[in-house]
CSV table of C-alpha atoms (C1' of nucleotides) in Angstrom, one decimal:
chain,number,residue,atom,x,y,z
A,104,UNK,CA,14.1,45.1,18.8
A,105,UNK,CA,11.8,42.4,18.0
A,106,UNK,CA,11.6,43.1,14.4
A,107,UNK,CA,13.9,40.5,13.2
A,108,UNK,CA,13.0,37.6,15.3
A,109,UNK,CA,15.1,34.9,13.7
A,110,UNK,CA,15.3,33.0,16.8
A,111,UNK,CA,12.0,32.4,18.3
A,112,UNK,CA,11.6,30.5,21.6
A,113,UNK,CA,9.4,28.1,19.9
A,114,UNK,CA,11.4,27.0,16.8
A,115,UNK,CA,8.7,27.4,14.2
A,116,UNK,CA,6.2,30.0,13.3
A,117,UNK,CA,4.5,27.2,11.4
A,118,UNK,CA,5.4,23.8,12.9
A,119,UNK,CA,2.6,22.1,11.4
A,120,UNK,CA,3.8,22.8,7.7
A,121,UNK,CA,7.4,22.3,8.6
A,122,UNK,CA,6.2,18.6,9.8
A,123,UNK,CA,4.5,18.1,6.7
A,124,UNK,CA,7.3,19.0,4.5
A,125,UNK,CA,9.7,17.0,6.7
A,126,UNK,CA,7.4,14.0,6.3
A,127,UNK,CA,7.2,14.4,2.6
A,128,UNK,CA,11.1,14.5,2.3
A,129,UNK,CA,11.5,11.4,4.5
A,130,UNK,CA,8.9,9.6,2.5
A,131,UNK,CA,10.5,10.4,-0.8
A,132,UNK,CA,13.9,9.5,0.4
A,133,UNK,CA,13.3,6.4,2.4
A,134,UNK,CA,9.8,5.0,1.8
A,135,UNK,CA,7.0,4.4,4.4
A,136,UNK,CA,9.7,3.0,6.8
A,137,UNK,CA,11.4,6.2,7.1
A,138,UNK,CA,8.3,8.0,7.8
A,139,UNK,CA,8.4,7.8,11.6
A,140,UNK,CA,7.1,10.5,13.8
A,141,UNK,CA,10.2,10.7,16.0
A,142,UNK,CA,12.3,11.1,12.8
A,143,UNK,CA,9.9,13.9,11.5
A,144,UNK,CA,10.1,15.7,14.5
A,145,UNK,CA,14.0,15.4,14.8
A,146,UNK,CA,14.2,16.7,10.9
A,147,UNK,CA,11.8,19.7,11.9
A,148,UNK,CA,14.0,20.4,14.9
A,149,UNK,CA,11.7,19.8,17.9
A,150,UNK,CA,11.2,17.1,20.5
A,151,UNK,CA,9.4,13.9,19.6
A,152,UNK,CA,6.3,14.9,21.6
A,153,UNK,CA,5.9,18.4,19.7
A,154,UNK,CA,4.1,17.0,16.7
A,155,UNK,CA,1.2,16.0,19.0
A,156,UNK,CA,0.5,19.7,19.3
A,157,UNK,CA,-0.5,19.9,15.9
A,158,UNK,CA,-1.6,16.2,15.0
A,159,UNK,CA,-3.8,13.8,17.0
A,160,UNK,CA,-1.6,11.0,16.0
A,161,UNK,CA,0.5,9.7,13.0
A,162,UNK,CA,-2.5,9.0,11.0
A,163,UNK,CA,-3.3,12.5,11.2
A,164,UNK,CA,0.1,13.6,10.0
A,165,UNK,CA,-0.2,11.1,7.2
A,166,UNK,CA,-3.5,12.4,6.1
A,167,UNK,CA,-2.2,15.9,6.1
A,168,UNK,CA,0.8,14.7,3.8
A,169,UNK,CA,-1.7,12.8,1.3
A,170,UNK,CA,-3.7,16.0,1.2
A,171,UNK,CA,-0.9,17.9,-0.1
A,172,UNK,CA,-0.2,15.0,-2.4
A,173,UNK,CA,-3.4,15.3,-4.0
A,174,UNK,CA,-3.1,19.2,-4.4
A,175,UNK,CA,0.1,18.3,-6.3
A,176,UNK,CA,-1.3,15.6,-8.5
A,177,UNK,CA,-4.3,17.7,-9.4
A,178,UNK,CA,-2.4,20.7,-10.0
A,179,UNK,CA,-0.1,18.6,-12.3
A,180,UNK,CA,-3.1,17.0,-14.2
A,181,UNK,CA,-4.6,20.6,-14.6
A,182,UNK,CA,-1.3,22.0,-16.0
A,183,UNK,CA,-1.0,19.1,-18.5
A,184,UNK,CA,-4.6,19.6,-19.9
A,185,UNK,CA,-4.1,23.4,-20.1
A,186,UNK,CA,-1.3,22.7,-22.5
A,187,UNK,CA,-3.6,21.0,-24.9
A,188,UNK,CA,-6.4,22.1,-27.3
A,189,UNK,CA,-9.6,22.3,-25.0
A,190,UNK,CA,-11.6,20.3,-27.7
A,191,UNK,CA,-8.9,17.8,-28.7
A,192,UNK,CA,-10.2,15.1,-26.4
A,193,UNK,CA,-7.5,12.7,-27.4
A,194,UNK,CA,-4.9,15.1,-26.7
A,195,UNK,CA,-6.6,16.0,-23.3
A,196,UNK,CA,-6.8,12.3,-22.4
A,197,UNK,CA,-3.3,11.5,-23.4
A,198,UNK,CA,-1.9,14.7,-21.6
A,199,UNK,CA,-3.8,13.7,-18.4
A,200,UNK,CA,-2.6,10.1,-18.6
A,201,UNK,CA,1.0,11.1,-18.9
A,202,UNK,CA,0.7,13.5,-15.9
A,203,UNK,CA,-0.8,10.8,-13.7
A,204,UNK,CA,1.7,8.1,-14.6
A,205,UNK,CA,4.6,10.5,-14.4
A,206,UNK,CA,3.6,11.9,-11.1
A,207,UNK,CA,3.4,8.4,-9.7
A,208,UNK,CA,6.8,7.4,-11.1
A,209,UNK,CA,8.3,10.7,-9.5
A,210,UNK,CA,6.5,10.1,-6.3
A,211,UNK,CA,6.0,6.5,-5.7
A,212,UNK,CA,5.8,6.4,-2.0
A,213,UNK,CA,3.6,9.5,-1.9
A,214,UNK,CA,1.3,8.1,-4.3
A,215,UNK,CA,1.1,4.8,-2.5
A,216,UNK,CA,0.3,6.7,0.7
A,217,UNK,CA,-2.4,8.8,-1.0
A,218,UNK,CA,-4.1,5.8,-2.2
A,219,UNK,CA,-4.0,3.7,1.0
A,220,UNK,CA,-7.8,4.4,1.9
A,221,UNK,CA,-7.7,1.1,3.7
A,222,UNK,CA,-5.2,2.5,6.3
A,223,UNK,CA,-6.4,6.0,6.6
A,224,UNK,CA,-10.1,6.6,6.9
A,225,UNK,CA,-10.6,9.4,4.5
A,226,UNK,CA,-13.9,10.3,6.1
A,227,UNK,CA,-12.4,11.2,9.2
A,228,UNK,CA,-10.4,13.9,7.5
A,229,UNK,CA,-12.9,16.4,5.6
A,230,UNK,CA,-9.9,18.2,3.9
A,231,UNK,CA,-8.2,15.3,2.8
A,232,UNK,CA,-11.6,13.9,1.3
A,233,UNK,CA,-12.3,17.0,-0.5
A,234,UNK,CA,-8.6,17.3,-2.0
A,235,UNK,CA,-8.9,13.8,-3.2
A,236,UNK,CA,-12.3,14.2,-4.9
A,237,UNK,CA,-10.7,16.8,-7.3
A,238,UNK,CA,-8.8,13.9,-9.0
A,239,UNK,CA,-12.1,12.4,-10.0
A,240,UNK,CA,-13.4,15.8,-11.1
A,241,UNK,CA,-10.4,16.1,-13.6
A,242,UNK,CA,-11.7,12.9,-15.2
A,243,UNK,CA,-15.3,13.9,-15.1
A,244,UNK,CA,-14.4,17.2,-16.9
A,245,UNK,CA,-12.7,15.5,-19.8
A,246,UNK,CA,-15.4,12.9,-20.3
A,247,UNK,CA,-18.2,15.6,-20.2
A,248,UNK,CA,-16.3,17.7,-22.6
A,249,UNK,CA,-16.0,14.8,-24.9
A,250,UNK,CA,-19.7,13.9,-24.8
A,251,UNK,CA,-20.6,17.5,-25.5
A,252,UNK,CA,-18.8,17.6,-28.6
A,253,UNK,CA,-19.6,14.1,-29.6
A,254,UNK,CA,-16.5,12.3,-29.5
A,255,UNK,CA,-17.3,10.2,-26.5
A,256,UNK,CA,-20.4,8.0,-26.2
A,257,UNK,CA,-23.4,9.2,-24.1
A,258,UNK,CA,-23.9,7.4,-20.8
A,259,UNK,CA,-23.4,8.4,-17.2
A,260,UNK,CA,-20.4,10.5,-16.8
A,261,UNK,CA,-19.4,8.8,-13.4
A,262,UNK,CA,-19.0,5.4,-14.9
A,263,UNK,CA,-16.8,6.3,-17.7
A,264,UNK,CA,-14.9,8.6,-15.6
A,265,UNK,CA,-14.2,5.6,-13.3
A,266,UNK,CA,-13.2,3.6,-16.2
A,267,UNK,CA,-10.7,6.2,-17.4
A,268,UNK,CA,-9.3,6.6,-14.0
A,269,UNK,CA,-9.1,3.2,-13.3
A,270,UNK,CA,-7.0,2.3,-16.4
A,271,UNK,CA,-4.7,5.2,-15.6
A,272,UNK,CA,-4.4,4.2,-12.0
A,273,UNK,CA,-3.7,0.7,-12.8
A,274,UNK,CA,-0.9,1.5,-15.3
A,275,UNK,CA,0.5,3.9,-12.6
A,276,UNK,CA,0.3,1.4,-9.8
A,277,UNK,CA,1.5,-1.7,-11.7
A,278,UNK,CA,4.6,0.3,-12.7
A,279,UNK,CA,5.5,1.8,-9.5
A,280,UNK,CA,4.9,-1.6,-7.7
A,281,UNK,CA,7.1,-3.3,-10.2
A,282,UNK,CA,4.7,-5.6,-11.7
A,283,UNK,CA,5.1,-4.8,-15.4
A,284,UNK,CA,8.8,-4.5,-15.4
A,285,UNK,CA,9.8,-6.0,-19.0
A,286,UNK,CA,6.9,-3.8,-20.6
A,287,UNK,CA,7.6,-0.6,-18.9
A,288,UNK,CA,11.5,-0.1,-18.8
A,289,UNK,CA,12.6,3.2,-19.7
A,290,UNK,CA,10.7,6.4,-20.7
A,291,UNK,CA,10.0,5.4,-24.1
A,292,UNK,CA,8.1,2.3,-23.2
A,293,UNK,CA,6.4,3.9,-20.5
A,294,UNK,CA,5.1,6.6,-22.9
A,295,UNK,CA,4.1,3.7,-25.2
A,296,UNK,CA,2.1,2.1,-22.6
A,297,UNK,CA,0.4,5.4,-21.9
A,298,UNK,CA,-0.5,5.8,-25.5
A,299,UNK,CA,-1.7,2.3,-25.9
A,300,UNK,CA,-3.9,2.7,-22.9
A,301,UNK,CA,-5.4,6.1,-24.1
A,302,UNK,CA,-5.9,4.7,-27.7
A,303,UNK,CA,-7.8,1.7,-26.4
A,304,UNK,CA,-9.9,3.8,-24.2
A,305,UNK,CA,-10.8,6.3,-26.6
A,306,UNK,CA,-11.7,4.0,-29.2
A,307,UNK,CA,-13.6,1.9,-26.5
A,308,UNK,CA,-15.5,4.9,-25.6
A,309,UNK,CA,-16.6,5.7,-29.1
A,310,UNK,CA,-13.9,8.1,-30.1
A,311,UNK,CA,-12.7,8.5,-33.7
B,280,UNK,CA,4.4,-45.6,23.2
B,281,UNK,CA,5.3,-43.0,20.6
B,282,UNK,CA,2.7,-43.8,18.1
B,283,UNK,CA,0.4,-41.0,18.9
B,284,UNK,CA,2.5,-38.0,19.5
B,285,UNK,CA,-0.2,-35.4,20.1
B,286,UNK,CA,2.2,-33.4,21.9
B,287,UNK,CA,5.6,-33.0,20.2
B,288,UNK,CA,8.3,-31.3,22.1
B,289,UNK,CA,8.5,-29.0,19.0
B,290,UNK,CA,5.0,-27.9,18.5
B,291,UNK,CA,4.8,-28.3,14.8
B,292,UNK,CA,5.6,-30.6,12.1
B,293,UNK,CA,5.2,-27.8,9.6
B,294,UNK,CA,5.6,-24.5,11.6
B,295,UNK,CA,6.7,-22.7,8.4
B,296,UNK,CA,3.0,-23.2,7.0
B,297,UNK,CA,1.4,-22.7,10.2
B,298,UNK,CA,2.9,-19.2,10.3
B,299,UNK,CA,1.9,-18.3,6.8
B,300,UNK,CA,-1.6,-19.6,7.7
B,301,UNK,CA,-1.6,-17.4,10.9
B,302,UNK,CA,-0.3,-14.4,9.1
B,303,UNK,CA,-3.0,-14.6,6.5
B,304,UNK,CA,-5.6,-14.7,9.2
B,305,UNK,CA,-4.3,-11.8,11.1
B,306,UNK,CA,-4.1,-9.8,8.0
B,307,UNK,CA,-7.6,-10.6,7.0
B,308,UNK,CA,-8.9,-9.8,10.5
B,309,UNK,CA,-7.0,-6.7,11.3
B,310,UNK,CA,-5.0,-5.5,8.4
B,311,UNK,CA,-1.4,-4.6,8.0
B,312,UNK,CA,-1.1,-3.3,11.5
B,313,UNK,CA,-2.3,-6.8,12.9
B,314,UNK,CA,0.4,-8.6,10.8
B,315,UNK,CA,3.0,-8.5,13.5
B,316,UNK,CA,5.9,-11.1,13.9
B,317,UNK,CA,5.1,-11.7,17.8
B,318,UNK,CA,1.4,-12.0,17.3
B,319,UNK,CA,1.8,-14.4,14.3
B,320,UNK,CA,4.2,-16.6,16.5
B,321,UNK,CA,1.6,-16.4,19.5
B,322,UNK,CA,-1.1,-17.5,17.1
B,323,UNK,CA,0.9,-20.4,15.9
B,324,UNK,CA,1.8,-21.2,19.4
B,325,UNK,CA,5.6,-20.6,19.4
B,326,UNK,CA,7.9,-18.1,21.0
B,327,UNK,CA,8.5,-14.9,19.4
B,328,UNK,CA,12.0,-16.0,18.2
B,329,UNK,CA,10.8,-19.2,16.6
B,330,UNK,CA,9.7,-17.8,13.3
B,331,UNK,CA,13.5,-16.8,12.6
B,332,UNK,CA,14.1,-20.5,12.1
B,333,UNK,CA,12.1,-20.4,9.0
B,334,UNK,CA,12.3,-16.9,7.9
B,335,UNK,CA,15.2,-14.6,7.6
B,336,UNK,CA,13.0,-11.7,8.8
B,337,UNK,CA,9.5,-10.3,8.5
B,338,UNK,CA,9.8,-9.3,4.9
B,339,UNK,CA,10.4,-13.0,4.2
B,340,UNK,CA,7.2,-14.1,5.9
B,341,UNK,CA,5.3,-11.4,4.2
B,342,UNK,CA,6.8,-12.6,0.7
B,343,UNK,CA,5.5,-16.3,1.6
B,344,UNK,CA,2.2,-14.7,2.4
B,345,UNK,CA,2.1,-12.9,-0.9
B,346,UNK,CA,3.2,-15.8,-2.7
B,347,UNK,CA,0.1,-18.0,-1.2
B,348,UNK,CA,-2.0,-14.8,-2.3
B,349,UNK,CA,-0.9,-15.0,-5.9
B,350,UNK,CA,-1.7,-18.7,-6.1
B,351,UNK,CA,-5.2,-18.1,-4.8
B,352,UNK,CA,-5.8,-15.2,-7.2
B,353,UNK,CA,-4.6,-17.2,-10.2
B,354,UNK,CA,-6.6,-20.1,-9.2
B,355,UNK,CA,-9.6,-18.1,-8.9
B,356,UNK,CA,-9.0,-16.6,-12.3
B,357,UNK,CA,-8.4,-19.9,-14.0
B,358,UNK,CA,-11.6,-21.4,-12.4
B,359,UNK,CA,-13.6,-18.3,-13.6
B,360,UNK,CA,-12.5,-18.6,-17.2
B,361,UNK,CA,-13.0,-22.3,-17.1
B,362,UNK,CA,-16.7,-21.7,-16.5
B,363,UNK,CA,-16.9,-19.8,-20.0
B,364,UNK,CA,-16.9,-21.1,-23.5
B,365,UNK,CA,-13.2,-20.9,-24.5
B,366,UNK,CA,-13.6,-18.9,-27.7
B,367,UNK,CA,-16.2,-16.4,-26.3
B,368,UNK,CA,-13.6,-13.8,-25.6
B,369,UNK,CA,-16.2,-11.3,-24.2
B,370,UNK,CA,-17.2,-13.9,-21.6
B,371,UNK,CA,-13.8,-14.9,-20.8
B,372,UNK,CA,-12.8,-11.2,-20.1
B,373,UNK,CA,-15.9,-10.4,-18.0
B,374,UNK,CA,-15.3,-13.7,-16.1
B,375,UNK,CA,-11.6,-12.7,-15.4
B,376,UNK,CA,-12.7,-9.4,-14.6
B,377,UNK,CA,-15.1,-10.4,-12.0
B,378,UNK,CA,-12.9,-13.0,-10.5
B,379,UNK,CA,-10.0,-10.3,-10.0
B,380,UNK,CA,-12.3,-7.7,-8.7
B,381,UNK,CA,-14.1,-10.0,-6.3
B,382,UNK,CA,-10.9,-11.4,-5.0
B,383,UNK,CA,-9.8,-8.0,-4.1
B,384,UNK,CA,-12.9,-7.2,-2.3
B,385,UNK,CA,-12.9,-10.3,-0.3
B,386,UNK,CA,-9.2,-10.1,0.4
B,387,UNK,CA,-8.5,-6.3,0.5
B,388,UNK,CA,-5.4,-6.5,2.7
B,389,UNK,CA,-3.8,-9.6,1.1
B,390,UNK,CA,-4.5,-7.8,-2.2
B,391,UNK,CA,-2.7,-4.7,-0.9
B,392,UNK,CA,0.2,-6.7,0.4
B,393,UNK,CA,0.5,-8.8,-2.9
B,394,UNK,CA,0.9,-5.5,-4.9
B,395,UNK,CA,3.3,-3.7,-2.6
B,396,UNK,CA,6.4,-4.2,-4.8
B,397,UNK,CA,7.9,-1.1,-3.4
B,398,UNK,CA,8.2,-2.7,-0.1
B,399,UNK,CA,9.0,-6.4,-0.8
B,400,UNK,CA,11.7,-6.8,-3.5
B,401,UNK,CA,10.3,-9.4,-5.6
B,402,UNK,CA,13.6,-10.2,-7.2
B,403,UNK,CA,14.8,-11.4,-4.0
B,404,UNK,CA,12.1,-14.1,-3.6
B,405,UNK,CA,12.2,-16.1,-6.8
B,406,UNK,CA,9.0,-18.3,-5.8
B,407,UNK,CA,7.0,-15.1,-5.2
B,408,UNK,CA,8.3,-13.8,-8.4
B,409,UNK,CA,7.3,-16.9,-10.5
B,410,UNK,CA,3.9,-17.0,-8.6
B,411,UNK,CA,3.3,-13.3,-9.5
B,412,UNK,CA,4.0,-13.9,-13.0
B,413,UNK,CA,1.2,-16.3,-13.3
B,414,UNK,CA,-1.3,-13.5,-13.1
B,415,UNK,CA,0.1,-11.6,-16.2
B,416,UNK,CA,0.1,-15.1,-17.9
B,417,UNK,CA,-3.6,-15.3,-17.4
B,418,UNK,CA,-4.2,-12.1,-19.3
B,419,UNK,CA,-1.8,-13.0,-22.1
B,420,UNK,CA,-3.6,-16.3,-22.7
B,421,UNK,CA,-7.0,-14.4,-23.1
B,422,UNK,CA,-5.5,-11.7,-25.5
B,423,UNK,CA,-3.7,-14.5,-27.5
B,424,UNK,CA,-6.8,-16.4,-28.0
B,425,UNK,CA,-8.8,-13.4,-29.0
B,426,UNK,CA,-6.3,-12.5,-31.6
B,427,UNK,CA,-6.1,-16.0,-32.8
B,428,UNK,CA,-9.8,-16.0,-33.7
B,429,UNK,CA,-9.8,-12.3,-34.8
B,430,UNK,CA,-12.1,-10.8,-32.2
B,431,UNK,CA,-8.9,-8.7,-30.7
B,432,UNK,CA,-6.7,-6.6,-32.8
B,433,UNK,CA,-3.2,-7.5,-33.8
B,434,UNK,CA,-0.2,-6.1,-32.0
B,435,UNK,CA,2.2,-7.1,-29.3
B,436,UNK,CA,0.3,-9.2,-26.7
B,437,UNK,CA,2.1,-7.9,-23.9
B,438,UNK,CA,1.0,-4.3,-24.3
B,439,UNK,CA,-2.6,-5.3,-24.7
B,440,UNK,CA,-2.3,-7.7,-21.8
B,441,UNK,CA,-0.9,-4.8,-19.9
B,442,UNK,CA,-3.7,-2.6,-20.7
B,443,UNK,CA,-6.2,-5.2,-19.7
B,444,UNK,CA,-4.6,-6.0,-16.3
B,445,UNK,CA,-4.2,-2.3,-15.7
B,446,UNK,CA,-7.9,-1.5,-16.0
B,447,UNK,CA,-9.0,-4.4,-13.9
B,448,UNK,CA,-6.3,-3.6,-11.3
B,449,UNK,CA,-7.1,0.0,-11.1
B,450,UNK,CA,-10.9,-0.8,-10.6
B,451,UNK,CA,-10.0,-3.4,-8.0
B,452,UNK,CA,-7.7,-1.0,-6.2
B,453,UNK,CA,-9.7,2.1,-6.3
B,454,UNK,CA,-12.7,0.3,-5.0
B,455,UNK,CA,-10.9,-1.3,-2.0
B,456,UNK,CA,-9.1,1.8,-1.2
B,457,UNK,CA,-12.3,3.5,-1.1
B,458,UNK,CA,-11.7,5.9,-3.7
B,459,UNK,CA,-14.7,5.5,-6.0
B,460,UNK,CA,-17.2,4.9,-3.2
B,461,UNK,CA,-20.6,6.4,-4.7
B,462,UNK,CA,-20.2,4.4,-8.0
B,463,UNK,CA,-19.4,1.0,-6.4
B,464,UNK,CA,-21.6,0.8,-3.5
B,465,UNK,CA,-23.3,-2.7,-3.4
B,466,UNK,CA,-22.7,-5.6,-5.6
B,467,UNK,CA,-24.9,-4.6,-8.5
B,468,UNK,CA,-23.1,-1.4,-9.0
B,469,UNK,CA,-19.7,-3.2,-8.6
B,470,UNK,CA,-20.7,-5.8,-11.4
B,471,UNK,CA,-22.0,-2.8,-13.4
B,472,UNK,CA,-18.5,-1.3,-13.4
B,473,UNK,CA,-16.8,-4.4,-14.3
B,474,UNK,CA,-19.2,-4.8,-17.1
B,475,UNK,CA,-18.5,-1.3,-18.3
B,476,UNK,CA,-14.9,-1.7,-17.9
B,477,UNK,CA,-14.8,-5.1,-20.1
B,478,UNK,CA,-17.2,-3.5,-22.7
B,479,UNK,CA,-15.0,-0.4,-23.2
B,480,UNK,CA,-11.9,-2.5,-23.2
B,481,UNK,CA,-13.5,-5.1,-25.8
B,482,UNK,CA,-14.5,-2.5,-28.0
B,483,UNK,CA,-11.3,-0.5,-27.7
B,484,UNK,CA,-9.3,-3.6,-28.6
B,485,UNK,CA,-11.2,-4.1,-31.8
B,486,UNK,CA,-13.8,-6.6,-30.5
B,487,UNK,CA,-17.3,-7.0,-32.0
C,273,DA,C1',17.8,-29.4,14.2
C,274,DC,C1',14.6,-26.7,16.5
C,275,DC,C1',12.7,-23.8,20.0
C,276,DT,C1',13.0,-20.5,24.4
C,277,DG,C1',14.1,-16.4,27.3
C,278,DA,C1',16.5,-12.4,28.1
C,279,DA,C1',18.1,-8.4,26.0
C,280,DC,C1',18.9,-4.4,22.8
C,281,DA,C1',17.4,-0.7,19.9
C,282,DC,C1',13.6,1.8,18.5
C,283,DC,C1',8.8,3.4,17.8
C,284,DG,C1',4.1,5.8,18.9
C,285,DT,C1',1.9,7.9,22.7
C,286,DT,C1',1.0,10.0,27.2
C,287,DC,C1',1.7,13.3,30.7
C,288,DA,C1',3.5,16.1,34.3
C,289,DA,C1',6.3,20.1,34.0
C,290,DG,C1',8.3,24.0,32.3
C,291,DT,C1',8.4,28.9,29.6
D,134,DA,C1',-0.3,28.3,23.8
D,135,DC,C1',3.5,25.6,22.9
D,136,DC,C1',7.4,22.6,23.7
D,137,DT,C1',10.4,19.2,26.7
D,138,DG,C1',11.9,14.8,29.3
D,139,DA,C1',10.7,10.9,31.4
D,140,DA,C1',8.1,7.0,31.1
D,141,DC,C1',5.2,2.9,29.1
D,142,DA,C1',4.0,-0.7,26.2
D,143,DC,C1',5.2,-2.8,22.2
D,144,DC,C1',7.7,-4.4,18.1
D,145,DG,C1',11.7,-6.5,15.1
D,146,DT,C1',15.8,-8.8,15.7
D,147,DT,C1',19.8,-11.2,18.1
D,148,DC,C1',22.0,-14.6,20.8
D,149,DA,C1',23.3,-17.7,24.3
D,150,DA,C1',21.3,-21.5,26.2
D,151,DG,C1',18.4,-25.6,26.4
D,152,DT,C1',16.5,-30.4,24.5
DNA sequence: ACCTGAACACCGTTCAAGT
DNA sequence: ACCTGAACACCGTTCAAGT
C-alpha cells in the first residue's frame, strides 16, 4: 500500500529543490526584499527552521539560486548561438548579445543576485563557481572561432572575451538598473542598442 | 556664556550630513549589511529614531548616500579628463575609463549601491536623479568632441555614449563583483584591461 | 523643531524535542 | 534522517513624550 505515497510524513522528497524554486519565484515576484528565508520555507510548505537541514544559511540558498541562474543564462546563450551559422561571427555575437540582454531584462532580480560577487563569496561554493565560469567560456568560444577564421584580430583570447563580456554586461545592467532609460525604452530601442554595441565591438576587434 | 556651545542639547548642527557621512563609512567598512539605520544613528551619536527627522525611511538615506557617490564619481571623471589635452580623444577616453574603474575598485560597495536602480526608485529622489545624469553627460561630452573633430563617427551621440558607458561599467562591475578574477589581478592587469577596452572602443567608433 | 525610549512586527539563526 | 516550536538577538518603523 505504499506505492502511491502522495502524502509523505516529510512534505518533500526533494525539499532542497523545492526551496530553490520557491526562492526563484519570490525573487522574480518581489525582488531581493521578498527573498526571505521564512517566506521561502512557508512557500515550500515547511517550518522556518527546515531549510537549515539543506542549507547552512541564507547565503547558501542564494548561492544555489544563483547557480540555477547561471545554468539558465548559459543555456540561453548556447541556444541563441546554435541558431546562427557557426562561422558568421557577427551573427554569433549579435545572438549572444541579445540572449544576454534579454535574459537580464526578463530576470532582473536574478541577474542582480547572480552578479553580486561582493555579497556571495563564490569561492566558497564550488558548484556556483563552476556554473559561473561557463558564461565566460561562451565568450571565449566565439572569440576563438573568430580568430581562427580571421575575422577577429589576434591577441590573448581572455582579454578580448573580457571586453566583449564587459560591454554586454554593462548594457544589460545599465538597462535593468534603469540608468539609460531614454535610450532603451521599448524593445526596438533595446535591440538597436544591442546592435550598436556589437557593431562597435566587431569593428573594434578587427571585424569586416 | 553661550558663546562656546560645545555641548548642544541637540547633538548636531547638521545631523543630516553626519548621518550621510556615517553611512558612507559603514558602507565602506562592512558592506551593505553594515549599512543599518540603527548603527548609522549610533555612529552619529543619536538615538535610533532620530534619523527619521531627516529621512523618511532607510531608502531615503541610501538615496542621499548614492547622490554623494555620484558627485564624487563625476568629480573624479572630470578631474581625470582635465589632465589630458582637450582634443586628444583617445587620451580623454582612457582617462575617463581609468577614473571610472578605479573609483569602482576603491568604492565597491558604494558603486554597487549607486547602481541599484532596481531597489531605489531614482524618480522619487529628484536630486539623486540629477546627480546620476551627470555621469552620462561626461560620456556625451567626450563623444561629441570626438565627432566635432572627426575622430569619432557620426551618429546619435546618445547611443555611442551608451555603448562607451556600458563597456566601462561592465569592466568596473565585473571586476568588483569578482567575476573576471584571473584577468584582472593586480593594478597592471587592470590598467591593461582598461587600455584594451578603450582601444577596441576607439577603433570601433571610427577612431584613428 | 528636534530628539528619546518604549513598543511592534518581522527576520536569521539556534536548539532541544519530536517522529 | 528530517522536521517542528520556542527562543534569542537584532532591525526598520512608529509614536507618545520630553526639551
